[in-house]
């Protein structure tokens, strides 16, 4: 059975992963199907969070909530506060600068490896006595 999920990519250009998570004003969201490939869904515009290296934890948590439907967020760089906020809501942050195509391929490979270590749980069967 194929795994499908969403990936948000921090990008100003829509072509490459060229933005720091907290400084990015736009994220391109893709639907990824491990067997079928990926499709662009939407562009989400957000406010810049990082100002001269300072961060507000509540703002980081609020932004993480805006991406609660995504399994992964890709950016050129993440700060510790962002990693903490994203991880706390089950989103995996990934630093993959370069083309969006290459980044999504990297996420796909990572996700496939994760499924090797987290097999689908089979339904419990009753054992007759």
mmCIF file with all atom_site columns, C-alpha atoms in Angstrom, residues 25-121:
data_model
loop_
_atom_site.group_PDB
_atom_site.id
_atom_site.type_symbol
_atom_site.label_atom_id
_atom_site.label_alt_id
_atom_site.label_comp_id
_atom_site.label_asym_id
_atom_site.label_entity_id
_atom_site.label_seq_id
_atom_site.pdbx_PDB_ins_code
_atom_site.Cartn_x
_atom_site.Cartn_y
_atom_site.Cartn_z
_atom_site.occupancy
_atom_site.B_iso_or_equiv
_atom_site.pdbx_formal_charge
_atom_site.auth_seq_id
_atom_site.auth_comp_id
_atom_site.auth_asym_id
_atom_site.auth_atom_id
_atom_site.pdbx_PDB_model_num
ATOM 1  C CA . UNK A 1 25  ? 7.477  34.285 3.542  1.00 0.00 ? 25  UNK A CA 1
ATOM 2  C CA . UNK A 1 26  ? 6.256  31.564 1.219  1.00 0.00 ? 26  UNK A CA 1
ATOM 3  C CA . UNK A 1 27  ? 5.969  27.796 1.297  1.00 0.00 ? 27  UNK A CA 1
ATOM 4  C CA . UNK A 1 28  ? 5.063  25.592 -1.630 1.00 0.00 ? 28  UNK A CA 1
ATOM 5  C CA . UNK A 1 29  ? 3.007  22.592 -0.552 1.00 0.00 ? 29  UNK A CA 1
ATOM 6  C CA . UNK A 1 30  ? 3.147  19.296 -2.431 1.00 0.00 ? 30  UNK A CA 1
ATOM 7  C CA . UNK A 1 31  ? 1.211  16.078 -2.160 1.00 0.00 ? 31  UNK A CA 1
ATOM 8  C CA . UNK A 1 32  ? 3.565  13.095 -2.336 1.00 0.00 ? 32  UNK A CA 1
ATOM 9  C CA . UNK A 1 33  ? 2.498  9.537  -3.077 1.00 0.00 ? 33  UNK A CA 1
ATOM 10 C CA . UNK A 1 34  ? 5.336  7.056  -2.603 1.00 0.00 ? 34  UNK A CA 1
ATOM 11 C CA . UNK A 1 35  ? 4.195  5.040  -5.624 1.00 0.00 ? 35  UNK A CA 1
ATOM 12 C CA . UNK A 1 36  ? 2.804  7.735  -7.922 1.00 0.00 ? 36  UNK A CA 1
ATOM 13 C CA . UNK A 1 37  ? 5.088  10.778 -7.502 1.00 0.00 ? 37  UNK A CA 1
ATOM 14 C CA . UNK A 1 38  ? 4.189  14.273 -6.383 1.00 0.00 ? 38  UNK A CA 1
ATOM 15 C CA . UNK A 1 39  ? 1.930  17.181 -7.318 1.00 0.00 ? 39  UNK A CA 1
ATOM 16 C CA . UNK A 1 40  ? 1.941  20.869 -6.429 1.00 0.00 ? 40  UNK A CA 1
ATOM 17 C CA . UNK A 1 41  ? -1.069 21.765 -4.271 1.00 0.00 ? 41  UNK A CA 1
ATOM 18 C CA . UNK A 1 42  ? -0.729 25.373 -3.178 1.00 0.00 ? 42  UNK A CA 1
ATOM 19 C CA . UNK A 1 43  ? 1.462  28.266 -2.122 1.00 0.00 ? 43  UNK A CA 1
ATOM 20 C CA . UNK A 1 44  ? 1.053  29.435 1.479  1.00 0.00 ? 44  UNK A CA 1
ATOM 21 C CA . UNK A 1 45  ? 2.120  32.969 2.359  1.00 0.00 ? 45  UNK A CA 1
ATOM 22 C CA . UNK A 1 46  ? 3.163  33.644 5.963  1.00 0.00 ? 46  UNK A CA 1
ATOM 23 C CA . UNK A 1 47  ? 4.798  36.389 8.006  1.00 0.00 ? 47  UNK A CA 1
ATOM 24 C CA . UNK A 1 48  ? 8.541  36.380 8.549  1.00 0.00 ? 48  UNK A CA 1
ATOM 25 C CA . UNK A 1 49  ? 9.401  35.159 12.074 1.00 0.00 ? 49  UNK A CA 1
ATOM 26 C CA . UNK A 1 50  ? 13.156 35.654 12.451 1.00 0.00 ? 50  UNK A CA 1
ATOM 27 C CA . UNK A 1 51  ? 14.340 39.178 13.030 1.00 0.00 ? 51  UNK A CA 1
ATOM 28 C CA . UNK A 1 52  ? 18.064 39.583 13.659 1.00 0.00 ? 52  UNK A CA 1
ATOM 29 C CA . UNK A 1 53  ? 18.328 36.124 15.164 1.00 0.00 ? 53  UNK A CA 1
ATOM 30 C CA . UNK A 1 54  ? 15.618 36.605 17.791 1.00 0.00 ? 54  UNK A CA 1
ATOM 31 C CA . UNK A 1 55  ? 12.579 34.351 17.985 1.00 0.00 ? 55  UNK A CA 1
ATOM 32 C CA . UNK A 1 56  ? 9.275  34.317 19.799 1.00 0.00 ? 56  UNK A CA 1
ATOM 33 C CA . UNK A 1 57  ? 8.424  30.753 20.817 1.00 0.00 ? 57  UNK A CA 1
ATOM 34 C CA . UNK A 1 58  ? 4.665  31.298 20.643 1.00 0.00 ? 58  UNK A CA 1
ATOM 35 C CA . UNK A 1 59  ? 4.985  32.598 17.064 1.00 0.00 ? 59  UNK A CA 1
ATOM 36 C CA . UNK A 1 60  ? 7.054  29.541 16.106 1.00 0.00 ? 60  UNK A CA 1
ATOM 37 C CA . UNK A 1 61  ? 4.398  27.273 17.643 1.00 0.00 ? 61  UNK A CA 1
ATOM 38 C CA . UNK A 1 62  ? 1.651  29.167 15.792 1.00 0.00 ? 62  UNK A CA 1
ATOM 39 C CA . UNK A 1 63  ? 3.461  28.741 12.462 1.00 0.00 ? 63  UNK A CA 1
ATOM 40 C CA . UNK A 1 64  ? 3.935  25.022 13.112 1.00 0.00 ? 64  UNK A CA 1
ATOM 41 C CA . UNK A 1 65  ? 0.160  24.817 13.519 1.00 0.00 ? 65  UNK A CA 1
ATOM 42 C CA . UNK A 1 66  ? -0.296 26.332 10.048 1.00 0.00 ? 66  UNK A CA 1
ATOM 43 C CA . UNK A 1 67  ? 1.451  23.269 8.640  1.00 0.00 ? 67  UNK A CA 1
ATOM 44 C CA . UNK A 1 68  ? -0.174 20.615 10.831 1.00 0.00 ? 68  UNK A CA 1
ATOM 45 C CA . UNK A 1 69  ? -1.430 18.864 7.680  1.00 0.00 ? 69  UNK A CA 1
ATOM 46 C CA . UNK A 1 70  ? 2.164  18.351 6.464  1.00 0.00 ? 70  UNK A CA 1
ATOM 47 C CA . UNK A 1 71  ? 4.432  15.494 7.492  1.00 0.00 ? 71  UNK A CA 1
ATOM 48 C CA . UNK A 1 72  ? 7.653  17.233 6.397  1.00 0.00 ? 72  UNK A CA 1
ATOM 49 C CA . UNK A 1 73  ? 8.883  20.794 6.013  1.00 0.00 ? 73  UNK A CA 1
ATOM 50 C CA . UNK A 1 74  ? 11.932 21.439 3.886  1.00 0.00 ? 74  UNK A CA 1
ATOM 51 C CA . UNK A 1 75  ? 14.042 24.595 4.159  1.00 0.00 ? 75  UNK A CA 1
ATOM 52 C CA . UNK A 1 76  ? 17.614 25.650 3.540  1.00 0.00 ? 76  UNK A CA 1
ATOM 53 C CA . UNK A 1 77  ? 18.078 26.093 7.308  1.00 0.00 ? 77  UNK A CA 1
ATOM 54 C CA . UNK A 1 78  ? 16.219 25.693 10.628 1.00 0.00 ? 78  UNK A CA 1
ATOM 55 C CA . UNK A 1 79  ? 16.958 27.128 14.034 1.00 0.00 ? 79  UNK A CA 1
ATOM 56 C CA . UNK A 1 80  ? 16.632 25.102 17.231 1.00 0.00 ? 80  UNK A CA 1
ATOM 57 C CA . UNK A 1 81  ? 13.394 26.820 18.233 1.00 0.00 ? 81  UNK A CA 1
ATOM 58 C CA . UNK A 1 82  ? 11.772 25.971 14.891 1.00 0.00 ? 82  UNK A CA 1
ATOM 59 C CA . UNK A 1 83  ? 12.904 22.338 15.092 1.00 0.00 ? 83  UNK A CA 1
ATOM 60 C CA . UNK A 1 84  ? 11.417 22.071 18.575 1.00 0.00 ? 84  UNK A CA 1
ATOM 61 C CA . UNK A 1 85  ? 8.081  23.622 17.547 1.00 0.00 ? 85  UNK A CA 1
ATOM 62 C CA . UNK A 1 86  ? 7.732  21.474 14.435 1.00 0.00 ? 86  UNK A CA 1
ATOM 63 C CA . UNK A 1 87  ? 8.779  18.258 16.141 1.00 0.00 ? 87  UNK A CA 1
ATOM 64 C CA . UNK A 1 88  ? 6.296  18.835 18.963 1.00 0.00 ? 88  UNK A CA 1
ATOM 65 C CA . UNK A 1 89  ? 3.408  18.637 16.463 1.00 0.00 ? 89  UNK A CA 1
ATOM 66 C CA . UNK A 1 90  ? 4.808  15.651 14.568 1.00 0.00 ? 90  UNK A CA 1
ATOM 67 C CA . UNK A 1 91  ? 6.364  17.474 11.619 1.00 0.00 ? 91  UNK A CA 1
ATOM 68 C CA . UNK A 1 92  ? 9.845  16.442 10.506 1.00 0.00 ? 92  UNK A CA 1
ATOM 69 C CA . UNK A 1 93  ? 12.035 19.419 9.494  1.00 0.00 ? 93  UNK A CA 1
ATOM 70 C CA . UNK A 1 94  ? 14.621 18.696 6.794  1.00 0.00 ? 94  UNK A CA 1
ATOM 71 C CA . UNK A 1 95  ? 17.464 20.929 5.591  1.00 0.00 ? 95  UNK A CA 1
ATOM 72 C CA . UNK A 1 96  ? 17.744 20.169 1.879  1.00 0.00 ? 96  UNK A CA 1
ATOM 73 C CA . UNK A 1 97  ? 18.949 23.234 -0.058 1.00 0.00 ? 97  UNK A CA 1
ATOM 74 C CA . UNK A 1 98  ? 18.929 22.871 -3.827 1.00 0.00 ? 98  UNK A CA 1
ATOM 75 C CA . UNK A 1 99  ? 16.150 22.225 -6.319 1.00 0.00 ? 99  UNK A CA 1
ATOM 76 C CA . UNK A 1 100 ? 12.648 21.430 -5.086 1.00 0.00 ? 100 UNK A CA 1
ATOM 77 C CA . UNK A 1 101 ? 12.667 18.285 -7.258 1.00 0.00 ? 101 UNK A CA 1
ATOM 78 C CA . UNK A 1 102 ? 15.830 17.028 -5.537 1.00 0.00 ? 102 UNK A CA 1
ATOM 79 C CA . UNK A 1 103 ? 14.467 17.950 -2.112 1.00 0.00 ? 103 UNK A CA 1
ATOM 80 C CA . UNK A 1 104 ? 11.240 16.032 -2.633 1.00 0.00 ? 104 UNK A CA 1
ATOM 81 C CA . UNK A 1 105 ? 13.257 13.057 -3.895 1.00 0.00 ? 105 UNK A CA 1
ATOM 82 C CA . UNK A 1 106 ? 15.301 13.249 -0.669 1.00 0.00 ? 106 UNK A CA 1
ATOM 83 C CA . UNK A 1 107 ? 12.129 13.344 1.439  1.00 0.00 ? 107 UNK A CA 1
ATOM 84 C CA . UNK A 1 108 ? 10.710 10.411 -0.540 1.00 0.00 ? 108 UNK A CA 1
ATOM 85 C CA . UNK A 1 109 ? 13.850 8.333  0.074  1.00 0.00 ? 109 UNK A CA 1
ATOM 86 C CA . UNK A 1 110 ? 13.827 9.213  3.777  1.00 0.00 ? 110 UNK A CA 1
ATOM 87 C CA . UNK A 1 111 ? 10.141 8.335  4.089  1.00 0.00 ? 111 UNK A CA 1
ATOM 88 C CA . UNK A 1 112 ? 10.662 4.983  2.345  1.00 0.00 ? 112 UNK A CA 1
ATOM 89 C CA . UNK A 1 113 ? 13.470 4.127  4.768  1.00 0.00 ? 113 UNK A CA 1
ATOM 90 C CA . UNK A 1 114 ? 11.273 5.068  7.733  1.00 0.00 ? 114 UNK A CA 1
ATOM 91 C CA . UNK A 1 115 ? 8.610  2.615  6.594  1.00 0.00 ? 115 UNK A CA 1
ATOM 92 C CA . UNK A 1 116 ? 11.164 -0.176 6.818  1.00 0.00 ? 116 UNK A CA 1
ATOM 93 C CA . UNK A 1 117 ? 11.490 0.513  10.537 1.00 0.00 ? 117 UNK A CA 1
ATOM 94 C CA . UNK A 1 118 ? 7.799  1.232  11.201 1.00 0.00 ? 118 UNK A CA 1
ATOM 95 C CA . UNK A 1 119 ? 5.874  -1.560 9.470  1.00 0.00 ? 119 UNK A CA 1
ATOM 96 C CA . UNK A 1 120 ? 2.108  -1.343 9.264  1.00 0.00 ? 120 UNK A CA 1
ATOM 97 C CA . UNK A 1 121 ? 0.617  -3.025 12.276 1.00 0.00 ? 121 UNK A CA 1
#
